[in-house]
Amino acid sequence: MFELVFLGTSASAPSIRRGLPAAVVMHKEYRFLIDCGEGTQRQLLRSGLGFRRLDKILLTHGHLDHILGLAGLASTFSRWEMIDRMEIYGGRWALDRVEALMRVVFGNYRPPLRLVLHDLEPGMVLEDDSFQLLAFPVTHRGPGNFGFTFQEKARRPFLVEKAEALGVPAGPERTRLVRGHKVKLADGRTIQPDDVLGPPRPGSKFVFVGDAAQADDLVEAVQEADALVIEATYTTLEADVAREFGHLTARQAAELAAAAGVRYLILHHISRRYSEQEIVDEARPIFAETLVARDLDHFQIRRGAPLLQVERDGSERTVALGET
Ligand SMILES: [Zn+2]
Ligand SMILES: [Zn+2]
């Protein structure tokens, strides 16, 4: 399961309702901040997430609306939050801009904390025994733009009834079998993992794309995601402007979702010129399971389950697509 909180959903400049791009993805002990537009700190506080454990930052690209909040965040981390390290993952050009930004803001001194910059390449970014974070290239203005795939590894379910029937006691023997090791029981019988594990079940897949000039080159990367987040800066009315500035229309995003067989499409990076309704009206006839993210929306994404929205009081409800 992945949790996703939108901090800012506007494109290029903020509006009264929408801040500049930033989102948090949570999974197990991980917390990733994706992009850090100006105003992100206040949104983190408003969301109730705060700054704790938020030292891993993924950048979709280096445009100013996605990185200008980083210097302020570095200052708060070091002065108020006792966080002495910030890890930033991005394309080379984005990282160069971040370094230049920090140099200007903090003068000739180094930033007040340790800045660890990871030069992204397509492929694996992080991995543990049950989770993978991958980066893939995205076409947008300038070089080194990336999207991110958050993927739970396939897991073989433990078949309790089978274990009971074979007389495997509850306890460490079962843990060993789940981890793929055989065990020897007290009566001398050997039980193999295959005896008590079912066929592999794919884990949740969640894909986050920031700004994109093209959608047809993303079909493979976003294939069968349980949820796809992608920009829809414009509608077809301004298809020529979208093309000129390297952005997508709501129609292009919806066509991608349909072609890739994703379960839910969540649109963000909305131009101030459009209402939520205008974006939805263009996308939904092409891909019905579409919604437009609002600042501070909090979602839970699970394989094979409906998308859940978490309310401020912690209660959960299935997202009702008719609401927007
Ligand atoms: Zn942008
Ligand atoms: Zn951009």
Coordinates of C-alpha atoms in Angstrom, one line a residue, residues 29-306:
E29 CA 9.2 3.5 7.0
Y30 CA 9.9 5.5 3.8
R31 CA 8.8 9.1 3.2
F32 CA 9.6 10.8 -0.1
L33 CA 9.0 14.4 -0.9
I34 CA 8.5 14.7 -4.7
D35 CA 9.4 18.2 -5.9
C36 CA 9.5 21.2 -3.6
G37 CA 7.9 24.3 -5.0
E38 CA 7.8 27.6 -3.2
G39 CA 5.4 27.3 -0.2
T40 CA 5.9 23.6 0.4
Q41 CA 6.9 24.1 4.0
R42 CA 3.7 25.6 5.0
Q43 CA 1.7 23.0 3.2
L44 CA 3.7 20.3 5.0
L45 CA 2.5 21.8 8.3
R46 CA -1.0 22.2 7.1
S47 CA -1.2 18.6 6.0
G48 CA -0.2 17.4 9.5
L49 CA 2.8 15.5 8.0
G50 CA 5.5 17.9 9.4
F51 CA 9.2 17.6 8.5
R52 CA 10.1 14.4 10.3
R53 CA 12.0 11.7 8.3
L54 CA 11.5 13.8 5.1
D55 CA 15.2 13.8 4.1
K56 CA 14.7 12.0 0.8
I57 CA 13.6 14.3 -2.0
L58 CA 12.9 13.2 -5.6
L59 CA 12.9 15.8 -8.3
T60 CA 10.9 15.3 -11.5
H61 CA 13.0 18.1 -13.2
G62 CA 14.7 21.4 -12.5
H63 CA 12.2 24.0 -13.4
L64 CA 11.8 26.7 -10.8
D65 CA 8.2 26.0 -9.8
H66 CA 9.5 22.5 -8.7
I67 CA 12.6 23.4 -6.8
L68 CA 12.4 26.9 -5.3
G69 CA 11.2 25.7 -1.9
L70 CA 14.4 23.6 -1.3
A71 CA 16.5 26.4 0.1
G72 CA 13.9 27.4 2.7
L73 CA 13.4 23.8 3.6
A74 CA 17.2 23.3 4.1
S75 CA 17.2 26.3 6.4
T76 CA 14.3 25.0 8.5
F77 CA 15.7 21.5 8.6
S78 CA 19.0 22.7 10.1
R79 CA 17.8 25.5 12.3
W80 CA 14.6 24.1 13.8
E81 CA 14.3 20.4 13.1
M82 CA 17.8 19.1 13.9
I83 CA 17.9 17.4 10.5
D84 CA 21.5 17.5 9.3
R85 CA 21.3 15.8 5.9
M86 CA 19.2 16.2 2.8
E87 CA 19.3 13.6 0.0
I88 CA 18.1 14.8 -3.4
Y89 CA 17.6 12.5 -6.4
G90 CA 17.3 14.2 -9.8
G91 CA 18.7 14.6 -13.3
R92 CA 22.0 16.3 -13.6
W93 CA 20.6 19.5 -14.9
A94 CA 18.1 19.7 -12.0
L95 CA 20.9 19.0 -9.4
D96 CA 23.1 21.7 -11.0
R97 CA 20.2 24.2 -10.5
V98 CA 19.7 23.1 -6.9
E99 CA 23.4 23.6 -6.2
A100 CA 23.3 27.0 -7.8
L101 CA 20.2 27.9 -5.8
M102 CA 21.8 26.9 -2.6
R103 CA 24.9 28.9 -3.4
V104 CA 22.9 32.0 -4.0
V105 CA 20.7 31.7 -1.0
F106 CA 23.5 30.6 1.5
G107 CA 26.2 32.8 0.0
N108 CA 29.7 31.4 -0.4
Y109 CA 29.1 29.2 2.6
R110 CA 27.9 25.7 2.1
P111 CA 24.2 25.0 2.9
P112 CA 23.6 24.6 6.6
L113 CA 23.3 20.8 6.3
R114 CA 24.9 18.1 4.3
L115 CA 23.5 18.0 0.8
V116 CA 23.8 14.5 -0.8
L117 CA 23.0 14.7 -4.5
H118 CA 22.1 11.5 -6.4
D119 CA 22.5 11.8 -10.2
L120 CA 19.5 9.8 -11.5
E121 CA 19.7 7.4 -14.3
P122 CA 16.8 5.4 -15.6
G123 CA 16.3 2.2 -13.6
M124 CA 16.5 1.2 -9.9
V125 CA 16.8 4.1 -7.4
L126 CA 16.2 2.2 -4.2
E127 CA 15.3 -1.4 -3.3
D128 CA 14.7 -3.6 -0.3
D129 CA 13.2 -7.0 0.1
S130 CA 9.6 -6.0 -0.6
F131 CA 9.8 -2.6 -2.4
Q132 CA 11.4 -0.9 -5.4
L133 CA 11.6 2.7 -6.4
L134 CA 12.5 3.1 -10.1
A135 CA 13.0 6.2 -12.3
F136 CA 12.2 6.4 -16.0
P137 CA 12.8 9.2 -18.5
V138 CA 10.1 11.7 -19.3
T139 CA 10.1 14.2 -22.3
H140 CA 9.7 17.8 -21.2
R141 CA 11.6 21.0 -21.8
G142 CA 15.3 20.6 -21.0
P143 CA 17.3 17.4 -20.3
G144 CA 17.1 14.9 -17.4
N145 CA 13.3 14.8 -16.6
F146 CA 12.2 11.7 -14.7
G147 CA 9.0 9.9 -13.6
F148 CA 9.0 7.5 -10.6
T149 CA 7.5 4.1 -10.1
F150 CA 6.8 2.9 -6.6
Q151 CA 6.4 -0.9 -6.8
E152 CA 5.7 -3.5 -4.1
K153 CA 7.4 -6.8 -5.1
A154 CA 5.2 -9.8 -5.8
R155 CA 4.5 -11.8 -2.7
R156 CA 3.5 -15.4 -2.2
P157 CA 0.7 -15.6 0.4
F158 CA 1.1 -17.9 3.4
L159 CA -1.6 -20.6 3.3
V160 CA -2.5 -21.0 6.9
E161 CA -4.8 -24.0 6.3
K162 CA -2.1 -25.9 4.5
A163 CA 0.4 -25.1 7.3
E164 CA -2.1 -26.3 9.9
A165 CA -2.8 -29.5 8.0
L166 CA 1.0 -30.2 7.7
G167 CA 1.4 -29.6 11.5
V168 CA 3.7 -26.5 11.1
P169 CA 3.5 -24.8 14.5
A170 CA 2.8 -21.1 14.7
G171 CA 6.1 -19.3 15.4
P172 CA 9.6 -19.0 13.9
E173 CA 9.1 -22.0 11.6
R174 CA 6.4 -20.2 9.7
T175 CA 8.5 -17.0 9.4
R176 CA 11.3 -19.1 7.9
L177 CA 9.0 -20.6 5.4
V178 CA 7.6 -17.2 4.4
R179 CA 11.2 -16.1 3.8
G180 CA 11.7 -19.0 1.4
H181 CA 13.7 -21.4 3.7
K182 CA 12.8 -25.0 4.4
V183 CA 12.2 -26.1 8.0
K184 CA 12.6 -29.4 9.8
L185 CA 9.8 -30.2 12.2
A186 CA 10.3 -31.9 15.6
D187 CA 9.0 -35.2 14.1
G188 CA 11.8 -35.2 11.5
R189 CA 9.7 -34.2 8.5
T190 CA 11.0 -31.4 6.2
I191 CA 8.5 -28.8 5.0
Q192 CA 9.4 -26.8 1.8
P193 CA 8.2 -23.2 1.2
D194 CA 6.3 -24.5 -1.8
D195 CA 4.2 -26.7 0.5
V196 CA 2.7 -23.7 2.3
L197 CA 3.0 -20.7 -0.1
G198 CA 0.5 -19.8 -2.8
P199 CA 1.3 -18.5 -6.3
P200 CA 2.9 -15.0 -6.3
R201 CA 0.5 -12.0 -6.1
P202 CA 1.6 -8.8 -7.7
G203 CA 2.1 -5.9 -5.3
S204 CA 0.7 -2.3 -5.6
K205 CA 2.2 -0.2 -8.4
F206 CA 2.0 3.6 -8.3
V207 CA 3.5 5.9 -10.9
F208 CA 4.2 9.6 -10.4
V209 CA 4.9 11.8 -13.4
G210 CA 5.5 15.6 -13.1
D211 CA 5.7 17.8 -16.2
A212 CA 5.6 16.0 -19.6
A213 CA 5.5 17.1 -23.2
Q214 CA 4.6 13.7 -24.5
A215 CA 2.4 10.9 -23.3
D216 CA 2.8 8.2 -25.9
D217 CA 6.4 7.4 -24.8
L218 CA 5.2 6.7 -21.3
V219 CA 2.8 3.8 -22.0
E220 CA 5.2 1.1 -21.1
A221 CA 6.4 2.8 -17.9
V222 CA 2.9 3.3 -16.5
Q223 CA 1.5 0.0 -17.7
E224 CA -1.2 -1.3 -15.4
A225 CA -0.4 1.0 -12.5
D226 CA -3.0 1.0 -9.7
A227 CA -2.8 4.8 -9.8
L228 CA -1.1 7.2 -12.2
V229 CA -0.4 10.8 -11.3
I230 CA 0.4 13.0 -14.2
E231 CA 0.2 16.6 -15.2
A232 CA -2.7 18.1 -17.2
T233 CA -1.7 21.7 -17.5
Y234 CA -4.1 22.6 -20.3
T235 CA -7.1 21.3 -22.2
T236 CA -7.4 20.7 -26.0
L237 CA -8.5 24.4 -26.4
E238 CA -4.9 25.3 -25.9
A239 CA -3.2 22.3 -27.4
D240 CA -0.9 24.5 -29.3
V241 CA 0.3 26.3 -26.1
A242 CA 0.7 22.9 -24.4
R243 CA 2.9 21.8 -27.3
E244 CA 4.9 25.0 -27.3
F245 CA 5.7 24.8 -23.6
G246 CA 6.1 21.1 -23.3
H247 CA 3.0 20.2 -21.4
L248 CA 0.0 17.8 -21.7
T249 CA -3.6 18.4 -22.2
A250 CA -6.2 16.5 -20.1
R251 CA -7.1 14.6 -23.2
Q252 CA -3.5 13.3 -23.7
A253 CA -3.2 12.3 -20.1
A254 CA -6.5 10.4 -20.3
E255 CA -5.5 8.7 -23.5
L256 CA -2.3 7.5 -21.9
A257 CA -4.3 6.1 -18.9
A258 CA -6.6 4.2 -21.3
A259 CA -3.8 2.9 -23.5
A260 CA -1.8 1.7 -20.5
G261 CA -4.7 0.1 -18.6
V262 CA -4.2 2.0 -15.4
R263 CA -6.8 1.7 -12.6
Y264 CA -7.0 5.4 -11.6
L265 CA -5.8 8.6 -13.2
I266 CA -5.0 11.5 -10.8
L267 CA -4.3 14.8 -12.6
H268 CA -2.2 17.6 -11.2
H269 CA -0.1 20.6 -12.3
I270 CA -3.2 22.5 -13.4
S271 CA -2.9 25.9 -15.1
R272 CA -4.6 28.7 -13.2
R273 CA -6.6 29.4 -16.3
Y274 CA -8.7 26.2 -15.9
S275 CA -11.3 25.1 -13.4
E276 CA -11.2 21.5 -12.1
Q277 CA -14.5 20.9 -13.9
E278 CA -13.0 21.8 -17.3
I279 CA -10.1 19.4 -16.8
V280 CA -12.5 16.6 -15.6
D281 CA -14.9 17.2 -18.5
E282 CA -12.2 16.7 -21.0
A283 CA -10.6 13.6 -19.4
R284 CA -13.5 11.6 -18.1
P285 CA -15.2 10.7 -21.4
I286 CA -11.9 9.1 -22.5
F287 CA -10.9 7.6 -19.1
A288 CA -13.8 7.4 -16.6
E289 CA -11.7 6.8 -13.4
T290 CA -10.2 10.3 -13.5
L291 CA -9.9 12.8 -10.7
V292 CA -8.2 16.1 -10.3
A293 CA -6.0 16.4 -7.2
R294 CA -6.6 19.3 -4.8
D295 CA -4.0 20.5 -2.4
L296 CA -3.8 18.4 0.8
D297 CA -5.7 15.5 -0.8
H298 CA -4.5 12.3 0.8
F299 CA -5.0 8.9 -1.0
Q300 CA -4.3 5.3 -0.2
I301 CA -3.3 3.1 -3.2
R302 CA -3.7 -0.6 -3.0
R303 CA -3.4 -3.4 -5.6
G304 CA -6.9 -4.5 -6.7
A305 CA -8.7 -2.2 -4.3
P306 CA -10.7 1.0 -4.7

